[in-house]
Amino acid sequence: GAVVSQHPSRVICKSGTSVKIECRSLDFQATTMFWYRQFPKKSLMLMATSNEGSKATYEQGVEKDKFLINHASLTLSTLTVTSAHPEDSSFYICSATGDTQYFGPGTRLTVL
Amino acid sequence: AQSVTQLDSHVSVSEGTPVLLRCNYSSSYSPSLFWYVQHPNKGLQLLLKYTSAATLVKGINGFEAEFKKSETSFHLTKPSAHMSDAAEYFCVVSVIVGTDKLIFGTGTRLQVFP
């Protein structure tokens, strides 16, 4: 089946720094990718819809200036957490739409 | 608005016994419904999906789910649990027809004892 990768799988950073997470569709092209956030023992919360070549669409309550999304090609979307704080620590998951929606393995972000 | 409710946060079964993971949905139209499984350190994997065709949907690894409109339910079942089935299971509904935006339930952790 289709594969979606994320890099890095885990990252630890200091408060105030920015962190970039990559999401790639490895064997298919995806005009639409999604970014989710998953808190411990909680469900996935949709953060934004990433559209190739256009601005991302953010869900209510998600700060677009804090979570910058870029979808520069049909196989790559990036999520940049700017000026990260400990409360941004979470598990971030992307998905890409092919014949169905395929999910990446997730990135665990820890902000010290 | 669309939503899903997973009635059990935690289900424990013995290996070889049936599995039942419950899900109720709320939708203003005929929804698309999914079950995903999440194993530790692995990406979410689609088990099965319902998109207004047959109400009994068969998925991978012996799982199946039945769409019951009268009960607004989409419960996931498996006749005989295997140790490898231990994971987190999510019931999911599509937000809008024709889009891929999904709303996830809160998840059910399935434990399988030998």
Tab-separated table of C-alpha atoms in Angstrom:
chain	number	residue	atom	x	y	z
A	1	GLY	CA	0.000	0.000	0.000
A	2	ALA	CA	0.847	3.650	-0.185
A	3	VAL	CA	3.422	4.925	2.286
A	4	VAL	CA	3.646	8.239	4.053
A	5	SER	CA	6.801	9.103	5.939
A	6	GLN	CA	7.515	11.710	8.563
A	7	HIS	CA	10.818	13.166	9.611
A	8	PRO	CA	12.013	13.359	12.269
A	9	SER	CA	10.307	10.622	14.250
A	10	ARG	CA	11.101	12.431	17.460
A	11	VAL	CA	12.632	15.769	18.312
A	12	ILE	CA	13.554	17.547	21.511
A	13	CYS	CA	14.050	21.284	21.428
A	14	LYS	CA	14.452	24.218	23.756
A	15	SER	CA	11.637	26.616	24.451
A	16	GLY	CA	11.601	29.495	21.999
A	17	THR	CA	13.148	27.623	19.092
A	18	SER	CA	11.381	26.527	15.919
A	19	VAL	CA	11.001	22.974	14.717
A	20	LYS	CA	10.183	21.738	11.228
A	21	ILE	CA	8.446	18.424	10.600
A	22	GLU	CA	8.315	16.914	7.127
A	23	CYS	CA	5.586	14.737	5.687
A	24	ARG	CA	6.211	12.892	2.439
A	25	SER	CA	4.071	10.679	0.267
A	26	LEU	CA	6.586	8.152	-1.014
A	27	ASP	CA	4.849	6.462	-3.926
A	28	PHE	CA	1.956	8.688	-4.841
A	29	GLN	CA	1.143	12.332	-5.362
A	30	ALA	CA	-1.069	14.085	-2.869
A	31	THR	CA	-2.692	17.407	-3.599
A	32	THR	CA	-4.070	17.401	-0.071
A	33	MET	CA	-2.349	16.527	3.153
A	34	PHE	CA	-3.642	16.892	6.686
A	35	TRP	CA	-1.903	17.632	9.968
A	36	TYR	CA	-3.190	16.222	13.244
A	37	ARG	CA	-2.150	16.558	16.824
A	38	GLN	CA	-2.568	13.737	19.316
A	39	PHE	CA	-2.310	14.282	23.055
A	40	PRO	CA	-1.464	11.359	25.353
A	41	LYS	CA	-4.361	8.922	25.603
A	42	LYS	CA	-6.455	11.286	23.516
A	43	SER	CA	-7.860	11.263	20.055
A	44	LEU	CA	-6.421	12.919	16.989
A	45	MET	CA	-7.327	16.547	16.518
A	46	LEU	CA	-7.274	17.930	12.988
A	47	MET	CA	-5.111	21.042	12.915
A	48	ALA	CA	-5.096	22.051	9.274
A	49	THR	CA	-5.563	21.015	5.678
A	50	SER	CA	-2.505	21.488	3.528
A	51	ASN	CA	-3.192	22.160	-0.151
A	52	GLU	CA	-0.425	21.958	-2.732
A	53	GLY	CA	0.336	25.368	-4.158
A	54	SER	CA	-2.026	27.300	-1.942
A	55	LYS	CA	-2.452	28.404	1.634
A	56	ALA	CA	-3.319	25.914	4.304
A	57	THR	CA	-6.755	25.915	5.871
A	58	TYR	CA	-6.635	25.911	9.648
A	59	GLU	CA	-9.215	24.538	12.025
A	60	GLN	CA	-10.819	26.788	14.566
A	61	GLY	CA	-8.550	27.498	17.491
A	62	VAL	CA	-5.314	26.606	15.707
A	63	GLU	CA	-2.879	29.508	15.456
A	64	LYS	CA	-1.749	29.779	11.855
A	65	ASP	CA	1.206	31.982	12.765
A	66	LYS	CA	2.443	29.435	15.247
A	67	PHE	CA	1.957	26.341	13.109
A	68	LEU	CA	3.265	27.247	9.673
A	69	ILE	CA	2.354	24.820	6.906
A	70	ASN	CA	3.949	24.700	3.501
A	71	HIS	CA	2.924	22.303	0.732
A	72	ALA	CA	5.432	23.105	-1.951
A	73	SER	CA	5.134	19.918	-3.981
A	74	LEU	CA	2.751	17.044	-4.537
A	75	THR	CA	4.801	14.811	-2.278
A	76	LEU	CA	5.921	17.088	0.540
A	77	SER	CA	4.220	19.130	3.232
A	78	THR	CA	6.020	20.701	6.166
A	79	LEU	CA	4.770	21.831	9.544
A	80	THR	CA	6.907	24.346	11.400
A	81	VAL	CA	6.190	24.937	15.068
A	82	THR	CA	7.475	28.455	15.661
A	83	SER	CA	8.709	29.706	19.017
A	84	ALA	CA	7.872	26.374	20.582
A	85	HIS	CA	6.756	26.171	24.202
A	86	PRO	CA	6.340	23.182	26.516
A	87	GLU	CA	2.589	23.158	25.870
A	88	ASP	CA	3.350	22.438	22.202
A	89	SER	CA	4.821	19.108	23.210
A	90	SER	CA	2.707	16.505	21.495
A	91	PHE	CA	2.539	13.803	18.869
A	92	TYR	CA	2.050	15.278	15.404
A	93	ILE	CA	0.675	13.083	12.633
A	94	CYS	CA	0.244	13.854	8.967
A	95	SER	CA	-1.854	12.124	6.364
A	96	ALA	CA	-1.974	12.257	2.594
A	97	THR	CA	-4.869	11.531	0.307
A	98	GLY	CA	-4.414	8.964	-2.406
A	99	ASP	CA	-7.155	6.430	-3.142
A	100	THR	CA	-7.832	6.739	0.556
A	101	GLN	CA	-6.167	8.600	3.368
A	102	TYR	CA	-2.763	7.294	4.425
A	103	PHE	CA	-1.184	8.285	7.706
A	104	GLY	CA	2.401	8.876	8.611
A	105	PRO	CA	3.987	7.248	11.668
A	106	GLY	CA	3.996	10.499	13.612
A	107	THR	CA	6.551	12.840	15.143
A	108	ARG	CA	6.922	13.187	18.870
A	109	LEU	CA	7.863	16.735	19.811
A	110	THR	CA	9.178	17.506	23.269
A	111	VAL	CA	9.807	21.123	24.163
A	112	LEU	CA	11.954	21.672	27.225
B	1	ALA	CA	-22.280	18.466	12.823
B	2	GLN	CA	-20.743	15.059	12.463
B	3	SER	CA	-19.317	13.212	15.441
B	4	VAL	CA	-18.471	9.744	16.683
B	5	THR	CA	-18.620	8.329	20.190
B	6	GLN	CA	-16.596	5.317	21.178
B	7	LEU	CA	-18.383	3.854	24.134
B	8	ASP	CA	-15.452	2.044	25.696
B	9	SER	CA	-12.051	3.554	26.330
B	10	HIS	CA	-10.600	0.161	27.205
B	11	VAL	CA	-11.578	-3.398	26.231
B	12	SER	CA	-9.845	-6.537	27.445
B	13	VAL	CA	-10.386	-9.981	25.937
B	14	SER	CA	-8.710	-13.354	26.041
B	15	GLU	CA	-6.988	-14.672	22.972
B	16	GLY	CA	-9.405	-16.662	20.841
B	17	THR	CA	-12.533	-14.918	22.151
B	18	PRO	CA	-14.686	-12.446	20.190
B	19	VAL	CA	-13.918	-8.751	20.022
B	20	LEU	CA	-16.560	-6.015	20.074
B	21	LEU	CA	-15.565	-2.348	19.917
B	22	ARG	CA	-18.533	-0.028	19.994
B	23	CYS	CA	-19.039	3.182	18.041
B	24	ASN	CA	-22.035	5.439	17.624
B	25	TYR	CA	-22.135	8.264	15.138
B	26	SER	CA	-24.055	11.464	14.652
B	27	SER	CA	-24.486	12.873	11.187
B	28	SER	CA	-26.924	15.075	9.359
B	29	TYR	CA	-26.514	13.017	6.222
B	30	SER	CA	-25.452	9.513	5.270
B	31	PRO	CA	-21.875	9.430	6.495
B	32	SER	CA	-18.702	7.707	5.460
B	33	LEU	CA	-17.382	5.775	8.440
B	34	PHE	CA	-14.006	4.211	9.064
B	35	TRP	CA	-12.139	2.160	11.602
B	36	TYR	CA	-8.424	2.769	11.983
B	37	VAL	CA	-5.920	0.891	14.138
B	38	GLN	CA	-2.827	2.413	15.718
B	39	HIS	CA	-0.043	0.143	16.891
B	40	PRO	CA	2.720	1.631	19.048
B	41	ASN	CA	5.296	3.481	16.987
B	42	LYS	CA	3.425	2.812	13.765
B	43	GLY	CA	1.174	4.895	11.581
B	44	LEU	CA	-2.582	4.628	11.630
B	45	GLN	CA	-3.784	1.823	9.419
B	46	LEU	CA	-7.180	1.641	7.788
B	47	LEU	CA	-9.086	-1.465	8.850
B	48	LEU	CA	-12.252	-0.877	6.873
B	49	LYS	CA	-14.586	1.798	5.597
B	50	TYR	CA	-18.282	2.210	4.919
B	51	THR	CA	-19.380	4.457	2.075
B	52	SER	CA	-23.095	3.727	1.581
B	53	ALA	CA	-22.666	0.412	-0.177
B	54	ALA	CA	-23.137	-2.874	1.718
B	55	THR	CA	-23.988	-2.328	5.373
B	56	LEU	CA	-21.724	-5.183	6.488
B	57	VAL	CA	-18.178	-4.184	5.738
B	58	LYS	CA	-15.320	-6.635	5.833
B	59	GLY	CA	-11.848	-5.348	6.545
B	60	ILE	CA	-8.365	-6.614	7.006
B	61	ASN	CA	-7.163	-9.109	9.609
B	62	GLY	CA	-10.598	-10.659	10.054
B	63	PHE	CA	-12.324	-7.507	11.299
B	64	GLU	CA	-15.737	-6.424	10.145
B	65	ALA	CA	-18.252	-3.725	11.014
B	66	GLU	CA	-21.955	-3.316	10.443
B	67	PHE	CA	-23.563	0.014	9.649
B	68	LYS	CA	-26.927	0.232	11.426
B	69	LYS	CA	-28.733	3.418	10.546
B	70	SER	CA	-31.621	2.774	12.950
B	71	GLU	CA	-29.161	2.527	15.832
B	72	THR	CA	-26.640	5.049	14.439
B	73	SER	CA	-23.966	2.499	15.184
B	74	PHE	CA	-20.890	1.152	13.461
B	75	HIS	CA	-19.485	-1.449	15.833
B	76	LEU	CA	-16.269	-3.287	15.025
B	77	THR	CA	-16.121	-7.032	15.575
B	78	LYS	CA	-13.783	-9.962	15.159
B	79	PRO	CA	-14.733	-13.565	15.893
B	80	SER	CA	-11.460	-14.551	17.495
B	81	ALA	CA	-8.894	-12.195	18.990
B	82	HIS	CA	-5.209	-12.620	18.375
B	83	MET	CA	-2.398	-11.266	20.501
B	84	SER	CA	-1.326	-9.068	17.607
B	85	ASP	CA	-4.688	-7.294	17.698
B	86	ALA	CA	-3.684	-5.428	20.854
B	87	ALA	CA	-3.656	-1.772	19.810
B	88	GLU	CA	-5.626	1.472	19.861
B	89	TYR	CA	-8.691	1.547	17.616
B	90	PHE	CA	-10.353	4.682	16.314
B	91	CYS	CA	-13.824	5.073	14.877
B	92	VAL	CA	-13.807	7.901	12.351
B	93	VAL	CA	-16.439	9.833	10.395
B	94	SER	CA	-15.948	12.020	7.376
B	95	VAL	CA	-16.745	15.676	7.935
B	96	ILE	CA	-18.210	16.652	4.611
B	97	VAL	CA	-19.257	14.561	1.671
B	98	GLY	CA	-16.631	14.731	-1.033
B	99	THR	CA	-13.833	15.860	1.227
B	100	ASP	CA	-11.236	13.929	3.156
B	101	LYS	CA	-11.566	15.783	6.454
B	102	LEU	CA	-12.030	13.269	9.229
B	103	ILE	CA	-13.270	13.419	12.804
B	104	PHE	CA	-11.815	10.844	15.144
B	105	GLY	CA	-13.422	9.197	18.110
B	106	THR	CA	-11.563	9.122	21.397
B	107	GLY	CA	-10.193	5.667	20.782
B	108	THR	CA	-10.538	2.246	22.386
B	109	ARG	CA	-7.500	0.449	23.674
B	110	LEU	CA	-7.795	-3.280	23.084
B	111	GLN	CA	-5.841	-5.602	25.344
B	112	VAL	CA	-5.578	-9.277	24.501
B	113	PHE	CA	-4.580	-11.707	27.225
B	114	PRO	CA	-3.100	-15.130	26.530
